[in-house]
XYZ file of C-alpha atoms in Angstrom:
360
model
C 73.961 136.377 111.327
C 71.857 135.419 113.637
C 71.099 132.288 115.443
C 67.991 130.588 114.322
C 66.610 128.693 117.178
C 63.537 126.181 117.621
C 62.340 125.208 120.373
C 64.360 127.788 121.801
C 64.025 130.850 124.892
C 67.933 132.150 124.067
C 70.198 131.195 121.852
C 74.121 132.073 122.165
C 75.468 135.524 121.662
C 76.170 136.880 118.494
C 78.228 139.002 120.540
C 81.533 137.470 120.916
C 85.195 137.719 121.716
C 88.375 136.067 121.053
C 91.965 136.373 121.517
C 94.704 136.656 119.337
C 96.209 133.613 119.645
C 93.126 132.025 119.735
C 92.264 133.865 116.022
C 95.869 132.566 115.177
C 95.052 129.066 116.151
C 91.543 128.790 114.011
C 93.194 130.204 110.950
C 95.723 128.207 111.052
C 93.489 124.970 110.895
C 91.310 125.856 108.728
C 94.401 126.719 106.083
C 95.398 123.257 107.182
C 93.133 121.137 106.416
C 92.830 123.600 103.018
C 95.985 122.835 102.352
C 96.038 118.753 103.724
C 92.828 118.841 101.008
C 94.607 119.816 98.510
C 97.562 117.761 97.938
C 94.364 114.512 99.111
C 92.729 115.818 95.605
C 96.215 116.286 93.306
C 97.397 112.377 94.427
C 93.909 111.135 94.578
C 94.086 112.745 90.140
C 97.340 111.350 89.727
C 95.366 107.549 91.388
C 98.445 107.566 94.127
C 95.263 107.754 96.819
C 92.765 105.198 95.159
C 89.254 104.623 96.103
C 86.483 107.162 97.813
C 88.067 110.612 98.728
C 85.755 113.103 99.324
C 87.559 116.654 100.564
C 85.956 119.282 103.850
C 87.210 122.298 101.811
C 84.689 124.925 102.309
C 83.488 123.560 105.702
C 86.518 124.132 106.985
C 84.969 126.537 109.988
C 82.121 123.759 111.390
C 85.022 121.103 112.281
C 87.366 124.481 113.915
C 84.853 126.029 115.194
C 83.156 122.860 116.852
C 86.675 121.201 118.403
C 86.974 125.576 119.716
C 84.551 124.220 122.037
C 85.212 120.983 123.115
C 86.349 120.076 126.223
C 88.806 116.928 127.177
C 85.405 114.410 128.110
C 83.811 115.724 124.663
C 84.412 113.072 121.690
C 83.140 113.121 118.041
C 81.713 111.068 114.983
C 81.600 112.154 111.409
C 80.327 110.453 108.181
C 82.626 110.271 105.153
C 84.335 113.689 105.033
C 86.937 113.495 107.949
C 90.411 113.661 107.406
C 89.731 117.509 108.318
C 88.385 115.950 111.860
C 90.825 113.579 111.950
C 93.813 116.570 111.987
C 91.987 117.942 114.190
C 91.420 115.297 116.988
C 95.336 114.401 116.799
C 96.696 112.668 113.699
C 99.228 114.571 112.315
C 98.889 115.380 108.769
C 101.141 112.771 107.492
C 99.415 110.513 109.610
C 96.230 110.872 107.531
C 97.827 111.695 104.466
C 99.987 107.964 104.341
C 96.753 106.740 105.100
C 94.926 108.037 102.616
C 97.916 106.871 100.097
C 97.391 103.510 101.451
C 100.576 103.181 103.552
C 101.858 101.659 106.895
C 103.194 105.184 108.263
C 99.336 105.909 108.026
C 96.910 105.888 110.951
C 95.515 102.646 110.388
C 99.219 101.659 108.475
C 96.869 102.418 105.859
C 94.025 99.782 106.027
C 91.018 101.644 107.128
C 91.840 104.698 103.625
C 90.146 107.860 103.317
C 86.770 107.073 105.252
C 88.026 104.820 108.237
C 90.315 107.390 110.405
C 90.750 107.381 113.611
C 91.474 109.098 116.464
C 91.381 109.600 120.997
C 87.651 110.968 120.818
C 87.328 110.621 117.404
C 85.076 107.571 116.202
C 85.829 107.609 112.799
C 85.387 108.329 109.719
C 82.126 106.311 108.725
C 81.529 105.284 105.463
C 77.332 104.606 105.475
C 75.420 107.587 105.163
C 74.100 108.236 108.963
C 74.859 105.069 110.271
C 77.474 107.079 112.180
C 74.348 109.114 114.055
C 72.819 106.701 115.838
C 76.164 105.776 116.637
C 76.884 108.943 118.387
C 74.193 108.646 120.281
C 74.904 104.979 121.964
C 78.510 106.780 122.506
C 76.277 109.771 124.071
C 74.871 107.025 126.051
C 78.137 105.271 127.450
C 79.139 108.817 128.514
C 75.899 109.539 130.299
C 76.659 105.922 131.755
C 79.730 106.490 132.796
C 79.157 109.422 134.765
C 82.190 111.109 132.543
C 80.093 114.427 132.448
C 81.368 114.506 128.007
C 78.674 115.000 125.428
C 79.430 113.310 121.772
C 78.683 115.251 118.728
C 77.916 113.301 116.293
C 77.505 114.722 112.262
C 76.265 114.422 109.351
C 74.891 115.863 105.704
C 71.940 117.219 104.356
C 71.483 114.014 102.015
C 71.675 111.927 105.567
C 68.393 113.683 107.014
C 66.115 112.386 105.390
C 67.016 108.733 106.633
C 64.719 106.927 109.773
C 67.626 105.398 112.049
C 68.050 109.408 112.110
C 64.596 109.876 113.719
C 65.041 106.896 115.768
C 67.875 108.439 117.541
C 66.556 111.115 118.156
C 63.579 109.293 120.032
C 66.114 107.442 121.852
C 68.409 110.929 122.625
C 65.609 112.398 123.829
C 63.578 110.360 125.984
C 66.892 109.327 128.002
C 68.179 112.735 127.431
C 71.194 111.787 125.869
C 74.048 114.407 126.239
C 73.973 113.533 122.370
C 74.928 117.063 120.200
C 73.301 116.388 116.112
C 74.432 118.723 113.548
C 73.067 118.632 110.169
C 76.354 119.902 108.421
C 73.955 121.209 105.365
C 76.245 121.989 102.490
C 73.469 122.811 100.314
C 73.624 119.190 97.423
C 72.998 115.611 98.767
C 75.560 114.606 96.702
C 74.207 115.635 93.173
C 70.538 116.659 94.234
C 70.016 120.367 96.181
C 68.241 120.290 99.567
C 65.283 122.050 98.020
C 64.988 119.344 95.830
C 64.797 116.030 98.012
C 64.001 117.412 101.348
C 60.173 119.080 102.243
C 61.544 120.870 105.390
C 64.902 122.417 104.720
C 65.076 123.779 108.295
C 67.121 120.700 109.218
C 67.574 122.399 112.746
C 63.747 122.493 113.256
C 63.811 118.842 111.966
C 63.656 116.748 115.574
C 60.231 118.235 116.969
C 60.358 117.784 120.145
C 64.587 118.636 120.581
C 65.678 121.900 121.020
C 67.940 123.342 117.663
C 69.552 125.773 116.402
C 70.416 127.000 112.759
C 74.607 128.773 112.400
C 76.433 129.971 109.948
C 79.036 127.253 109.257
C 80.759 129.479 107.179
C 81.624 131.661 110.882
C 84.197 130.137 112.442
C 82.921 132.199 116.381
C 79.343 131.336 115.401
C 79.779 127.594 115.618
C 82.355 127.887 118.475
C 79.866 130.053 120.151
C 77.151 127.397 119.011
C 78.290 124.772 120.266
C 79.385 125.654 123.976
C 75.637 127.137 123.625
C 74.774 122.874 122.734
C 77.489 121.594 125.292
C 76.039 123.650 128.460
C 72.952 122.483 126.931
C 73.782 118.985 127.541
C 75.453 119.857 129.937
C 72.935 120.556 132.386
C 70.915 117.204 131.924
C 68.471 119.091 128.898
C 69.061 116.088 126.648
C 70.066 116.382 123.012
C 70.217 119.810 120.512
C 70.163 119.855 116.968
C 72.418 122.034 115.116
C 72.069 122.650 111.617
C 75.354 124.439 110.181
C 74.697 126.089 106.772
C 78.272 125.867 104.764
C 79.539 124.427 100.913
C 82.141 122.252 99.041
C 83.995 123.527 96.836
C 84.967 120.107 95.548
C 81.877 117.979 94.344
C 80.754 115.146 96.254
C 83.635 112.799 95.773
C 86.365 112.939 93.909
C 84.553 111.253 90.318
C 82.079 113.948 90.825
C 82.946 117.551 88.899
C 81.074 119.133 90.883
C 79.487 121.558 87.913
C 76.447 119.416 86.587
C 74.157 120.594 89.191
C 75.052 123.870 89.789
C 77.655 126.635 87.951
C 80.824 127.588 88.567
C 79.734 131.110 88.837
C 77.678 130.173 92.183
C 81.267 128.499 93.258
C 82.828 131.310 92.854
C 80.575 133.781 93.935
C 80.727 131.717 97.852
C 84.461 131.904 96.985
C 84.774 135.288 96.995
C 81.982 136.368 99.680
C 81.546 133.546 102.377
C 84.258 131.815 102.566
C 85.617 130.532 105.905
C 89.643 131.452 106.127
C 89.445 134.759 103.986
C 86.493 136.136 106.288
C 88.781 135.092 109.280
C 91.802 136.691 107.523
C 89.921 139.773 106.890
C 88.444 140.329 110.829
C 92.232 139.936 112.072
C 93.202 142.079 110.177
C 91.208 144.559 110.450
C 91.521 145.312 114.434
C 95.070 144.342 113.921
C 94.990 140.798 115.823
C 97.673 140.183 113.522
C 99.859 141.780 110.395
C 99.522 140.744 107.178
C 103.263 139.316 107.504
C 102.839 136.966 111.002
C 100.144 135.851 108.416
C 102.218 134.630 105.803
C 104.793 133.453 108.075
C 102.429 131.122 109.234
C 100.884 129.806 105.686
C 104.901 129.380 104.255
C 104.965 127.032 107.551
C 101.556 124.779 107.059
C 102.339 124.729 102.895
C 106.377 123.838 104.057
C 104.891 120.554 106.210
C 102.013 119.889 103.422
C 104.594 119.568 100.860
C 106.888 117.683 103.142
C 104.169 115.193 104.627
C 103.063 114.335 100.321
C 105.964 112.949 99.563
C 106.638 111.271 103.044
C 103.077 109.472 101.786
C 103.966 108.822 98.319
C 107.365 107.258 98.973
C 106.328 105.345 102.425
C 106.202 101.374 102.632
C 102.998 99.102 102.345
C 102.309 96.846 104.891
C 103.249 92.990 104.884
C 101.063 90.850 103.729
C 101.101 88.957 106.799
C 99.827 92.441 108.519
C 97.077 93.226 107.250
C 94.582 90.721 109.303
C 96.124 92.525 112.904
C 94.921 94.753 115.009
C 90.611 93.427 113.331
C 89.353 92.583 117.076
C 90.222 94.900 119.610
C 90.063 91.379 122.163
C 90.417 88.499 119.788
C 90.611 86.036 123.139
C 89.497 82.615 121.045
C 90.109 83.738 117.871
C 93.748 82.547 116.081
C 92.486 82.953 112.417
C 90.405 85.153 110.257
C 88.075 83.430 107.208
C 90.764 84.188 103.622
C 88.952 84.461 100.392
C 90.620 81.092 99.164
C 88.539 77.942 101.422
C 90.043 75.883 104.231
C 93.005 78.925 103.587
C 92.302 80.880 106.916
C 94.973 83.784 107.775
C 96.838 83.964 110.931
C 95.212 86.739 113.006
C 97.881 89.227 114.990
C 97.259 91.753 117.582
C 100.107 94.526 117.204
C 98.322 97.615 118.063
C 96.772 99.015 120.459
C 92.587 99.262 120.267
C 91.497 103.074 120.456
C 89.154 104.220 122.182
C 88.538 101.348 124.233
């Protein structure tokens, strides 16, 4: 589908090529995220995962396409729908699932949970709606200041798009020509409110006014890859920030506590699955262009299912960390900190440094 441009004279190419190696890589990554989220959903229903849990099923092409375009010096920060991004940025499936179940094998030793996962060049998982966007501008400022030549991708949803702090971040990023790619993942619904009911202007790629914008089909992994490459080139050339809107869709509810069918019909969800699913679409392209056979794809799918099944078993049986480790690694540089406030007055807990801080 054609890109839509705002304050741009030209956009990304609409005719692109892909190698067999890359096509299978993108397919594997999207399929892995889908299976990972399915496992997470099942663990939540079993009450093995507690608290909040927001699934990314249906939106896989957004993360995989952007990750495919990222360079070693680029970074990313997102909201709470972060399991897939955590995996793409280097954490194992078992590391993600064990974090979700609160076990010691998790990427934050079970202390972060669904919304707080981190990896090199990945600044989370953030639980406060929209708060990651100005943080992303700050990460871009650090890249500019340190001369890394990298850009930061700051993702948020259509629901967060109406927050004032996001417009403040646009303004500062444009004034300082920060290498920041603002990405609105428009899945059509802000929790249970459709974009048309909650936003006066649903052309989110135009919402930054003076900042150039680009609309992309977020269900097409190659389109997202090309749009991100274009955006990275825009930032690297010193032109400042750019805003992408990826038109996508989530199959699950806003979170696991939301059935997702009180504000939309089951027929609507089924139609998207049948006509726009990012994994099925790429699978059909791979087969129609004879980049791979059905047997090759089935072999990939089988290996991924086995890996996720094994990781799920580990996440359910892995040990939790000890009580005395709960207060470890709260601060990256605890110079004069020897104790941490407890819920019980005058019964402070000992602070420890056991791990190495990420992205310090």
